[in-house]
PDB file of C-alpha atoms in Angstrom:
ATOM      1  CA  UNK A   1      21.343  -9.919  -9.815  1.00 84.00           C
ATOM      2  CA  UNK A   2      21.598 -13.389  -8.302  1.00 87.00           C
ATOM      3  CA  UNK A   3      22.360 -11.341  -4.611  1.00 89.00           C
ATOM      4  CA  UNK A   4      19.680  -9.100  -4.612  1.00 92.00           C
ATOM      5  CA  UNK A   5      16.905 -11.378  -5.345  1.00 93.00           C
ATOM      6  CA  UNK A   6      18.660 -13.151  -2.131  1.00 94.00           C
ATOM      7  CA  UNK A   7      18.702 -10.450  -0.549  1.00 95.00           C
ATOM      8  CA  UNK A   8      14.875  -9.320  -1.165  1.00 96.00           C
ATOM      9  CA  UNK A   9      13.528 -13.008   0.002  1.00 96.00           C
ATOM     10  CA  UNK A  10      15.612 -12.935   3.128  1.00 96.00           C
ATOM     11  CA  UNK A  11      14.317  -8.928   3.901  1.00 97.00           C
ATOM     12  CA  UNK A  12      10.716 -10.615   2.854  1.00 95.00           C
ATOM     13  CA  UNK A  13      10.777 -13.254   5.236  1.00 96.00           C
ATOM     14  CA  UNK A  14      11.984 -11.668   8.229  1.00 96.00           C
ATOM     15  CA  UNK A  15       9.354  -8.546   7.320  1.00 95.00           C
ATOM     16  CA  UNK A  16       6.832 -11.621   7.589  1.00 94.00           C
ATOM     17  CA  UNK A  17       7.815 -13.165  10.609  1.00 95.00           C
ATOM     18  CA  UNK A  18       7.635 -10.028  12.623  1.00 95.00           C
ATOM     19  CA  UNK A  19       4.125  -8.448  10.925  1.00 93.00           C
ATOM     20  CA  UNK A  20       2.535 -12.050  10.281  1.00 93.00           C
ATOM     21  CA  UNK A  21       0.224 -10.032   8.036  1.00 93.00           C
ATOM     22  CA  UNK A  22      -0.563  -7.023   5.862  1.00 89.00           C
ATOM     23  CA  UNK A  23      -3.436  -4.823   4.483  1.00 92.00           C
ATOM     24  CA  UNK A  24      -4.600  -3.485   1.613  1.00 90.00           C
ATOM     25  CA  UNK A  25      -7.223  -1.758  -0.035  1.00 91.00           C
ATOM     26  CA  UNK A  26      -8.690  -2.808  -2.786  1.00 87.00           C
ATOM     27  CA  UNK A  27     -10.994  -0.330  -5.381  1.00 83.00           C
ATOM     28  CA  UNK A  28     -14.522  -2.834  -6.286  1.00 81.00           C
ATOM     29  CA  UNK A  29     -16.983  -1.036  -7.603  1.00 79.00           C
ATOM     30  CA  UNK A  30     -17.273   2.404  -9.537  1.00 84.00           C
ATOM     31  CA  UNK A  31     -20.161   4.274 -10.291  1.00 83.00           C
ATOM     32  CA  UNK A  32     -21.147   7.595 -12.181  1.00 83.00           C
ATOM     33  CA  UNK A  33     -24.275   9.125 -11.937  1.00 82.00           C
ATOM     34  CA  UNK A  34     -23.944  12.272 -13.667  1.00 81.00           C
ATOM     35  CA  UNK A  35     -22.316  14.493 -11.111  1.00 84.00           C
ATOM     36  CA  UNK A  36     -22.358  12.082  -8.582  1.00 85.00           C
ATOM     37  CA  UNK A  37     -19.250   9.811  -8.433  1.00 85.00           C
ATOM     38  CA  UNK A  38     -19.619   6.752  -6.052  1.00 85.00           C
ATOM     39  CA  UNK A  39     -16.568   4.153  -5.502  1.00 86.00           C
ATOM     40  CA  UNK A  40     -16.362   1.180  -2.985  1.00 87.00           C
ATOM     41  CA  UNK A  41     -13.430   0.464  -1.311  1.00 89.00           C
ATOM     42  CA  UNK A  42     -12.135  -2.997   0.513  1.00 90.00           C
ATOM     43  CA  UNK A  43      -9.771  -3.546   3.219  1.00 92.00           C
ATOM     44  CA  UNK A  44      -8.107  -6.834   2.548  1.00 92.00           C
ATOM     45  CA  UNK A  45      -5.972  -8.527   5.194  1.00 94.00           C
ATOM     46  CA  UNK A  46      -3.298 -11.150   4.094  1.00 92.00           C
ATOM     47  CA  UNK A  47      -1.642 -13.602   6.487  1.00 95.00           C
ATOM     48  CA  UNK A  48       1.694 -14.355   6.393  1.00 93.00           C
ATOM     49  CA  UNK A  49       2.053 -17.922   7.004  1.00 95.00           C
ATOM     50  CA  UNK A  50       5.231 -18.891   9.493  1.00 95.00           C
ATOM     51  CA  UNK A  51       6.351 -21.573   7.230  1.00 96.00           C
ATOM     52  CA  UNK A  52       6.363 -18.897   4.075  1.00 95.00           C
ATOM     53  CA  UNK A  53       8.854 -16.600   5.911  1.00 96.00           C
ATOM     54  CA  UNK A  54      11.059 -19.054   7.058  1.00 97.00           C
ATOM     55  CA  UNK A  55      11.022 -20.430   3.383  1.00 97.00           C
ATOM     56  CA  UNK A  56      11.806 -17.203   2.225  1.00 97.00           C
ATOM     57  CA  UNK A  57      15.055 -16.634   4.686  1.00 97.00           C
ATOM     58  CA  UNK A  58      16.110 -20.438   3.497  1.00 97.00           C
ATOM     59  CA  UNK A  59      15.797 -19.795  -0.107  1.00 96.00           C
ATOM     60  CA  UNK A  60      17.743 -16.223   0.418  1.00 96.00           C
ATOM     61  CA  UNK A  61      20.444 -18.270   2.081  1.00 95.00           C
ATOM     62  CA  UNK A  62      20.982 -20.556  -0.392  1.00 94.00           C
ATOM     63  CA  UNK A  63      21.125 -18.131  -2.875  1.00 93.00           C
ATOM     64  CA  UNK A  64      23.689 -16.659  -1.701  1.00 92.00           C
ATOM     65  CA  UNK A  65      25.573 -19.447  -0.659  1.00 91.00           C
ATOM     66  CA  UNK A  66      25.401 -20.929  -4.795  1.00 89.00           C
ATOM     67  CA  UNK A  67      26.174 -16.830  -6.223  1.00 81.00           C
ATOM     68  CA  UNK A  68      28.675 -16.918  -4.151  1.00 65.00           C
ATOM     69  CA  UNK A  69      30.493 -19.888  -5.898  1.00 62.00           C
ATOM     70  CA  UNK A  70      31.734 -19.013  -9.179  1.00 58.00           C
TER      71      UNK A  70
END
């Protein structure tokens, strides 16, 4: 279990050092007027700080350097 959370934040943090960012949408508002259906939708857009995937790689690391050590 230990490994594959390592794994996961390693995969994480290189994913955000090479896309810096990602998008989403995001459903806000809903409304139903009888046979009329209106919804709004946002684009968010999330940066990746540099220092958060290079945490992430570090953390994987050391993960699996103390699971490995039984």
């Amino acid at each position: 279990m230990l490994r594959i959370l390592a794994f996961v934040l390693i995969i994480a943090g290189v994913l955000g050092l090479i896309y810096k960012q990602f998008s989403y949408t995001r459903k806000s508002h809903d409304a139903d007027l009888g046979a009329v259906k209106l919804s709004i939708k946002e684009k968010e857009t999330v940066d990746v700080p540099t220092w958060a995937g290079v945490a992430a790689i570090g953390a994987g690391v050391v993960l699996l350097a103390l699971g490995g050590k039984k």
